[in-house]
């Protein structure tokens, strides 16, 4: 054997040993990456407050007007929330329940969680479910040239808004809760009474979640639907403090419309609010504060303002509430005569 061949042999073994080192290093890197991934996943699952409060649970904050009338209802709400009682705001569509609930919730300086009641909403939609599959792969080289590989697929629990709110001591705003079928809302009974949320589907200790001492709930419902198809179970209503709301007074409604509509002077807004309040009396349909905001927005787009345009705008705003086409002409007649009688002069 020549010196050269010996040298090549030595070089070959050096290359092989550096390859082995590299492979071992790769295995170590992969294990470290997997460890970091699992650690991240675990901390996400355990969740801290900020991570759990996902935007999809919360609507944007709207401008909020606080007059004496508004402050009165706020005071009554806060009184009950302070002693840990859930508050149920009941009132006609568009009277300001949601705006008030959101405002009071934000004032509490706790995270706010939002749920919108719906006939299709299930208990799982409220509390959570095993909704995702989690795949964990382990690859290990225990013996030289033998790679042991294992794939674990397990179900992963995903919390829904009620569980997040209960765990984090948030203020839950459950809008139109009576639209949800009563059976789905049964989970609320033990939350309000025993301070425990039961997670159907979970096993063992993780089936029960202690309600955080700062957790509060504000529920809203429409006074008409409330007595309708999904009449909530008496046991749930028994646990709620019920505050009936009506439309605010004229001046509050004027301020509310002003806060939502730019570029329309106070006189025009006052006339629109007064007209809508009159139509509220004359029509069988519900004419909420929202209708006044929409009419003011509509008028704001018109340069050449007159009674005929105002009639068109009011009919457009209210027509979706009448069931038949034939009723639209009746609606127009009522709007026209209200404008005439009140001598509304929009400018
Ligand atoms: N205090 C307030 N400040 C500012 N805007 C308000 C106030 N109260 C009500 N509004 C506005 O009036 C409109 C109707 O209010 P809101 O949606 O709260 O009524 P609601 O009773 O919850 O209606 P629905 O039953 O249809 O949900 C909204 O545009 C809302 O932003």
JSON list of N, CA and C and ligand atoms in Angstrom, two decimals, residues 62-67 70 91-101 103 116 175-176 179 220-223 245 247-248 252 255-257 259-260 286 288-291 293, ligand 1:
[
{"chain": "A", "resi": 62, "resn": "UNK", "atom": "N", "xyz": [-68.49, 51.61, 19.08]},
{"chain": "A", "resi": 62, "resn": "UNK", "atom": "CA", "xyz": [-69.18, 52.67, 18.36]},
{"chain": "A", "resi": 62, "resn": "UNK", "atom": "C", "xyz": [-69.15, 53.94, 19.22]},
{"chain": "A", "resi": 63, "resn": "UNK", "atom": "N", "xyz": [-69.45, 55.11, 18.60]},
{"chain": "A", "resi": 63, "resn": "UNK", "atom": "CA", "xyz": [-69.55, 56.31, 19.43]},
{"chain": "A", "resi": 63, "resn": "UNK", "atom": "C", "xyz": [-70.67, 56.11, 20.45]},
{"chain": "A", "resi": 64, "resn": "UNK", "atom": "N", "xyz": [-70.46, 56.62, 21.67]},
{"chain": "A", "resi": 64, "resn": "UNK", "atom": "CA", "xyz": [-71.48, 56.40, 22.69]},
{"chain": "A", "resi": 64, "resn": "UNK", "atom": "C", "xyz": [-71.89, 57.71, 23.35]},
{"chain": "A", "resi": 65, "resn": "UNK", "atom": "N", "xyz": [-73.20, 57.94, 23.38]},
{"chain": "A", "resi": 65, "resn": "UNK", "atom": "CA", "xyz": [-73.75, 59.16, 23.96]},
{"chain": "A", "resi": 65, "resn": "UNK", "atom": "C", "xyz": [-74.28, 58.85, 25.36]},
{"chain": "A", "resi": 66, "resn": "UNK", "atom": "N", "xyz": [-73.92, 59.71, 26.31]},
{"chain": "A", "resi": 66, "resn": "UNK", "atom": "CA", "xyz": [-74.35, 59.47, 27.68]},
{"chain": "A", "resi": 66, "resn": "UNK", "atom": "C", "xyz": [-75.16, 60.66, 28.18]},
{"chain": "A", "resi": 67, "resn": "UNK", "atom": "N", "xyz": [-76.46, 60.58, 28.07]},
{"chain": "A", "resi": 67, "resn": "UNK", "atom": "CA", "xyz": [-77.30, 61.63, 28.63]},
{"chain": "A", "resi": 67, "resn": "UNK", "atom": "C", "xyz": [-77.83, 61.13, 29.98]},
{"chain": "A", "resi": 70, "resn": "UNK", "atom": "N", "xyz": [-79.62, 57.83, 29.61]},
{"chain": "A", "resi": 70, "resn": "UNK", "atom": "CA", "xyz": [-78.70, 56.69, 29.40]},
{"chain": "A", "resi": 70, "resn": "UNK", "atom": "C", "xyz": [-78.02, 56.33, 30.73]},
{"chain": "A", "resi": 91, "resn": "UNK", "atom": "N", "xyz": [-85.89, 44.98, 25.40]},
{"chain": "A", "resi": 91, "resn": "UNK", "atom": "CA", "xyz": [-86.46, 46.20, 24.81]},
{"chain": "A", "resi": 91, "resn": "UNK", "atom": "C", "xyz": [-86.69, 46.03, 23.32]},
{"chain": "A", "resi": 92, "resn": "UNK", "atom": "N", "xyz": [-87.45, 46.96, 22.71]},
{"chain": "A", "resi": 92, "resn": "UNK", "atom": "CA", "xyz": [-87.73, 46.85, 21.29]},
{"chain": "A", "resi": 92, "resn": "UNK", "atom": "C", "xyz": [-86.48, 46.99, 20.43]},
{"chain": "A", "resi": 93, "resn": "UNK", "atom": "N", "xyz": [-86.55, 46.47, 19.22]},
{"chain": "A", "resi": 93, "resn": "UNK", "atom": "CA", "xyz": [-85.43, 46.54, 18.28]},
{"chain": "A", "resi": 93, "resn": "UNK", "atom": "C", "xyz": [-85.00, 47.99, 18.07]},
{"chain": "A", "resi": 94, "resn": "UNK", "atom": "N", "xyz": [-83.70, 48.20, 18.16]},
{"chain": "A", "resi": 94, "resn": "UNK", "atom": "CA", "xyz": [-83.15, 49.52, 17.84]},
{"chain": "A", "resi": 94, "resn": "UNK", "atom": "C", "xyz": [-83.29, 50.55, 18.95]},
{"chain": "A", "resi": 95, "resn": "UNK", "atom": "N", "xyz": [-83.59, 50.11, 20.18]},
{"chain": "A", "resi": 95, "resn": "UNK", "atom": "CA", "xyz": [-83.74, 51.10, 21.25]},
{"chain": "A", "resi": 95, "resn": "UNK", "atom": "C", "xyz": [-82.40, 51.40, 21.93]},
{"chain": "A", "resi": 96, "resn": "UNK", "atom": "N", "xyz": [-81.37, 50.62, 21.63]},
{"chain": "A", "resi": 96, "resn": "UNK", "atom": "CA", "xyz": [-80.04, 50.92, 22.18]},
{"chain": "A", "resi": 96, "resn": "UNK", "atom": "C", "xyz": [-79.50, 49.89, 23.16]},
{"chain": "A", "resi": 97, "resn": "UNK", "atom": "N", "xyz": [-80.07, 48.69, 23.17]},
{"chain": "A", "resi": 97, "resn": "UNK", "atom": "CA", "xyz": [-79.63, 47.65, 24.13]},
{"chain": "A", "resi": 97, "resn": "UNK", "atom": "C", "xyz": [-78.17, 47.26, 23.90]},
{"chain": "A", "resi": 98, "resn": "UNK", "atom": "N", "xyz": [-77.85, 46.96, 22.63]},
{"chain": "A", "resi": 98, "resn": "UNK", "atom": "CA", "xyz": [-76.51, 46.47, 22.32]},
{"chain": "A", "resi": 98, "resn": "UNK", "atom": "C", "xyz": [-75.46, 47.55, 22.61]},
{"chain": "A", "resi": 99, "resn": "UNK", "atom": "N", "xyz": [-75.76, 48.78, 22.18]},
{"chain": "A", "resi": 99, "resn": "UNK", "atom": "CA", "xyz": [-74.80, 49.88, 22.40]},
{"chain": "A", "resi": 99, "resn": "UNK", "atom": "C", "xyz": [-74.54, 50.04, 23.89]},
{"chain": "A", "resi": 100, "resn": "UNK", "atom": "N", "xyz": [-75.61, 49.97, 24.67]},
{"chain": "A", "resi": 100, "resn": "UNK", "atom": "CA", "xyz": [-75.46, 50.15, 26.12]},
{"chain": "A", "resi": 100, "resn": "UNK", "atom": "C", "xyz": [-74.69, 48.97, 26.74]},
{"chain": "A", "resi": 101, "resn": "UNK", "atom": "N", "xyz": [-75.05, 47.77, 26.32]},
{"chain": "A", "resi": 101, "resn": "UNK", "atom": "CA", "xyz": [-74.37, 46.58, 26.86]},
{"chain": "A", "resi": 101, "resn": "UNK", "atom": "C", "xyz": [-72.88, 46.64, 26.57]},
{"chain": "A", "resi": 103, "resn": "UNK", "atom": "N", "xyz": [-71.06, 49.28, 25.92]},
{"chain": "A", "resi": 103, "resn": "UNK", "atom": "CA", "xyz": [-70.43, 50.39, 26.64]},
{"chain": "A", "resi": 103, "resn": "UNK", "atom": "C", "xyz": [-70.17, 50.01, 28.10]},
{"chain": "A", "resi": 116, "resn": "UNK", "atom": "N", "xyz": [-73.39, 36.26, 19.64]},
{"chain": "A", "resi": 116, "resn": "UNK", "atom": "CA", "xyz": [-74.64, 36.65, 19.03]},
{"chain": "A", "resi": 116, "resn": "UNK", "atom": "C", "xyz": [-75.58, 35.45, 19.00]},
{"chain": "A", "resi": 175, "resn": "UNK", "atom": "N", "xyz": [-75.70, 38.82, 22.96]},
{"chain": "A", "resi": 175, "resn": "UNK", "atom": "CA", "xyz": [-76.72, 39.59, 22.28]},
{"chain": "A", "resi": 175, "resn": "UNK", "atom": "C", "xyz": [-77.83, 38.67, 21.77]},
{"chain": "A", "resi": 176, "resn": "UNK", "atom": "N", "xyz": [-79.07, 39.10, 21.96]},
{"chain": "A", "resi": 176, "resn": "UNK", "atom": "CA", "xyz": [-80.24, 38.33, 21.48]},
{"chain": "A", "resi": 176, "resn": "UNK", "atom": "C", "xyz": [-80.13, 36.86, 21.89]},
{"chain": "A", "resi": 179, "resn": "UNK", "atom": "N", "xyz": [-82.67, 34.04, 20.97]},
{"chain": "A", "resi": 179, "resn": "UNK", "atom": "CA", "xyz": [-82.76, 33.43, 19.63]},
{"chain": "A", "resi": 179, "resn": "UNK", "atom": "C", "xyz": [-82.13, 32.04, 19.62]},
{"chain": "A", "resi": 220, "resn": "UNK", "atom": "N", "xyz": [-78.94, 40.40, 26.15]},
{"chain": "A", "resi": 220, "resn": "UNK", "atom": "CA", "xyz": [-79.98, 41.29, 25.60]},
{"chain": "A", "resi": 220, "resn": "UNK", "atom": "C", "xyz": [-81.01, 40.44, 24.88]},
{"chain": "A", "resi": 221, "resn": "UNK", "atom": "N", "xyz": [-82.24, 40.94, 24.85]},
{"chain": "A", "resi": 221, "resn": "UNK", "atom": "CA", "xyz": [-83.23, 40.28, 24.00]},
{"chain": "A", "resi": 221, "resn": "UNK", "atom": "C", "xyz": [-84.29, 41.29, 23.60]},
{"chain": "A", "resi": 222, "resn": "UNK", "atom": "N", "xyz": [-84.87, 40.98, 22.47]},
{"chain": "A", "resi": 222, "resn": "UNK", "atom": "CA", "xyz": [-85.89, 41.82, 21.91]},
{"chain": "A", "resi": 222, "resn": "UNK", "atom": "C", "xyz": [-87.22, 41.50, 22.59]},
{"chain": "A", "resi": 223, "resn": "UNK", "atom": "N", "xyz": [-87.96, 42.50, 23.00]},
{"chain": "A", "resi": 223, "resn": "UNK", "atom": "CA", "xyz": [-89.18, 42.21, 23.77]},
{"chain": "A", "resi": 223, "resn": "UNK", "atom": "C", "xyz": [-90.19, 41.38, 22.98]},
{"chain": "A", "resi": 245, "resn": "UNK", "atom": "N", "xyz": [-86.09, 48.26, 28.77]},
{"chain": "A", "resi": 245, "resn": "UNK", "atom": "CA", "xyz": [-85.71, 49.56, 28.18]},
{"chain": "A", "resi": 245, "resn": "UNK", "atom": "C", "xyz": [-86.78, 49.98, 27.19]},
{"chain": "A", "resi": 247, "resn": "UNK", "atom": "N", "xyz": [-87.49, 53.28, 24.04]},
{"chain": "A", "resi": 247, "resn": "UNK", "atom": "CA", "xyz": [-86.71, 54.25, 23.26]},
{"chain": "A", "resi": 247, "resn": "UNK", "atom": "C", "xyz": [-86.36, 55.42, 24.18]},
{"chain": "A", "resi": 248, "resn": "UNK", "atom": "N", "xyz": [-85.20, 56.01, 23.93]},
{"chain": "A", "resi": 248, "resn": "UNK", "atom": "CA", "xyz": [-84.77, 57.15, 24.75]},
{"chain": "A", "resi": 248, "resn": "UNK", "atom": "C", "xyz": [-85.64, 58.37, 24.46]},
{"chain": "A", "resi": 252, "resn": "UNK", "atom": "N", "xyz": [-82.08, 62.76, 23.78]},
{"chain": "A", "resi": 252, "resn": "UNK", "atom": "CA", "xyz": [-81.05, 61.70, 23.72]},
{"chain": "A", "resi": 252, "resn": "UNK", "atom": "C", "xyz": [-80.96, 61.14, 22.30]},
{"chain": "A", "resi": 255, "resn": "UNK", "atom": "N", "xyz": [-79.06, 63.50, 20.12]},
{"chain": "A", "resi": 255, "resn": "UNK", "atom": "CA", "xyz": [-77.60, 63.41, 20.36]},
{"chain": "A", "resi": 255, "resn": "UNK", "atom": "C", "xyz": [-77.01, 62.15, 19.73]},
{"chain": "A", "resi": 256, "resn": "UNK", "atom": "N", "xyz": [-77.78, 61.06, 19.84]},
{"chain": "A", "resi": 256, "resn": "UNK", "atom": "CA", "xyz": [-77.28, 59.79, 19.27]},
{"chain": "A", "resi": 256, "resn": "UNK", "atom": "C", "xyz": [-77.12, 59.93, 17.75]},
{"chain": "A", "resi": 257, "resn": "UNK", "atom": "N", "xyz": [-78.15, 60.50, 17.11]},
{"chain": "A", "resi": 257, "resn": "UNK", "atom": "CA", "xyz": [-78.07, 60.65, 15.64]},
{"chain": "A", "resi": 257, "resn": "UNK", "atom": "C", "xyz": [-76.91, 61.58, 15.29]},
{"chain": "A", "resi": 259, "resn": "UNK", "atom": "N", "xyz": [-74.20, 61.96, 16.85]},
{"chain": "A", "resi": 259, "resn": "UNK", "atom": "CA", "xyz": [-72.92, 61.28, 17.06]},
{"chain": "A", "resi": 259, "resn": "UNK", "atom": "C", "xyz": [-72.57, 60.32, 15.92]},
{"chain": "A", "resi": 260, "resn": "UNK", "atom": "N", "xyz": [-73.60, 59.92, 15.18]},
{"chain": "A", "resi": 260, "resn": "UNK", "atom": "CA", "xyz": [-73.36, 58.95, 14.09]},
{"chain": "A", "resi": 260, "resn": "UNK", "atom": "C", "xyz": [-73.27, 59.59, 12.71]},
{"chain": "A", "resi": 286, "resn": "UNK", "atom": "N", "xyz": [-91.99, 48.59, 14.02]},
{"chain": "A", "resi": 286, "resn": "UNK", "atom": "CA", "xyz": [-91.07, 49.16, 15.00]},
{"chain": "A", "resi": 286, "resn": "UNK", "atom": "C", "xyz": [-90.16, 50.19, 14.32]},
{"chain": "A", "resi": 288, "resn": "UNK", "atom": "N", "xyz": [-87.07, 52.22, 15.17]},
{"chain": "A", "resi": 288, "resn": "UNK", "atom": "CA", "xyz": [-86.01, 52.38, 16.17]},
{"chain": "A", "resi": 288, "resn": "UNK", "atom": "C", "xyz": [-85.13, 53.60, 15.92]},
{"chain": "A", "resi": 289, "resn": "UNK", "atom": "N", "xyz": [-84.21, 53.81, 16.86]},
{"chain": "A", "resi": 289, "resn": "UNK", "atom": "CA", "xyz": [-83.26, 54.92, 16.71]},
{"chain": "A", "resi": 289, "resn": "UNK", "atom": "C", "xyz": [-82.39, 54.71, 15.47]},
{"chain": "A", "resi": 290, "resn": "UNK", "atom": "N", "xyz": [-82.17, 53.43, 15.14]},
{"chain": "A", "resi": 290, "resn": "UNK", "atom": "CA", "xyz": [-81.37, 53.13, 13.95]},
{"chain": "A", "resi": 290, "resn": "UNK", "atom": "C", "xyz": [-82.00, 53.73, 12.69]},
{"chain": "A", "resi": 291, "resn": "UNK", "atom": "N", "xyz": [-83.36, 53.72, 12.64]},
{"chain": "A", "resi": 291, "resn": "UNK", "atom": "CA", "xyz": [-84.07, 54.26, 11.47]},
{"chain": "A", "resi": 291, "resn": "UNK", "atom": "C", "xyz": [-83.79, 55.77, 11.35]},
{"chain": "A", "resi": 293, "resn": "UNK", "atom": "N", "xyz": [-81.10, 57.30, 12.42]},
{"chain": "A", "resi": 293, "resn": "UNK", "atom": "CA", "xyz": [-79.70, 57.45, 11.97]},
{"chain": "A", "resi": 293, "resn": "UNK", "atom": "C", "xyz": [-79.63, 57.24, 10.45]},
{"chain": "B", "resi": 1, "resn": "LIG", "atom": "N1", "xyz": [-76.12, 55.70, 23.80]},
{"chain": "B", "resi": 1, "resn": "LIG", "atom": "C1", "xyz": [-75.86, 55.58, 22.50]},
{"chain": "B", "resi": 1, "resn": "LIG", "atom": "N2", "xyz": [-74.85, 56.28, 21.95]},
{"chain": "B", "resi": 1, "resn": "LIG", "atom": "C2", "xyz": [-74.59, 56.21, 20.63]},
{"chain": "B", "resi": 1, "resn": "LIG", "atom": "N3", "xyz": [-75.29, 55.45, 19.78]},
{"chain": "B", "resi": 1, "resn": "LIG", "atom": "C3", "xyz": [-76.32, 54.73, 20.26]},
{"chain": "B", "resi": 1, "resn": "LIG", "atom": "C4", "xyz": [-76.66, 54.74, 21.64]},
{"chain": "B", "resi": 1, "resn": "LIG", "atom": "N4", "xyz": [-77.72, 53.94, 21.84]},
{"chain": "B", "resi": 1, "resn": "LIG", "atom": "C5", "xyz": [-78.04, 53.44, 20.63]},
{"chain": "B", "resi": 1, "resn": "LIG", "atom": "N5", "xyz": [-77.21, 53.91, 19.69]},
{"chain": "B", "resi": 1, "resn": "LIG", "atom": "C6", "xyz": [-77.23, 53.62, 18.25]},
{"chain": "B", "resi": 1, "resn": "LIG", "atom": "O1", "xyz": [-78.58, 53.38, 17.88]},
{"chain": "B", "resi": 1, "resn": "LIG", "atom": "C7", "xyz": [-78.67, 52.26, 16.99]},
{"chain": "B", "resi": 1, "resn": "LIG", "atom": "C8", "xyz": [-79.54, 51.19, 17.63]},
{"chain": "B", "resi": 1, "resn": "LIG", "atom": "O2", "xyz": [-78.93, 50.77, 18.84]},
{"chain": "B", "resi": 1, "resn": "LIG", "atom": "P1", "xyz": [-78.65, 49.24, 19.20]},
{"chain": "B", "resi": 1, "resn": "LIG", "atom": "O3", "xyz": [-78.15, 48.48, 18.04]},
{"chain": "B", "resi": 1, "resn": "LIG", "atom": "O4", "xyz": [-77.87, 49.23, 20.44]},
{"chain": "B", "resi": 1, "resn": "LIG", "atom": "O5", "xyz": [-80.14, 48.79, 19.49]},
{"chain": "B", "resi": 1, "resn": "LIG", "atom": "P2", "xyz": [-80.67, 47.36, 19.93]},
{"chain": "B", "resi": 1, "resn": "LIG", "atom": "O6", "xyz": [-81.78, 47.62, 20.86]},
{"chain": "B", "resi": 1, "resn": "LIG", "atom": "O7", "xyz": [-79.57, 46.52, 20.39]},
{"chain": "B", "resi": 1, "resn": "LIG", "atom": "O8", "xyz": [-81.20, 46.84, 18.54]},
{"chain": "B", "resi": 1, "resn": "LIG", "atom": "P3", "xyz": [-81.42, 45.31, 18.07]},
{"chain": "B", "resi": 1, "resn": "LIG", "atom": "O9", "xyz": [-82.54, 44.80, 18.91]},
{"chain": "B", "resi": 1, "resn": "LIG", "atom": "O10", "xyz": [-81.80, 45.48, 16.62]},
{"chain": "B", "resi": 1, "resn": "LIG", "atom": "O11", "xyz": [-80.13, 44.63, 18.27]},
{"chain": "B", "resi": 1, "resn": "LIG", "atom": "C9", "xyz": [-77.26, 51.79, 16.74]},
{"chain": "B", "resi": 1, "resn": "LIG", "atom": "O12", "xyz": [-76.79, 52.38, 15.56]},
{"chain": "B", "resi": 1, "resn": "LIG", "atom": "C10", "xyz": [-76.48, 52.34, 17.94]},
{"chain": "B", "resi": 1, "resn": "LIG", "atom": "O13", "xyz": [-75.12, 52.59, 17.60]}
]
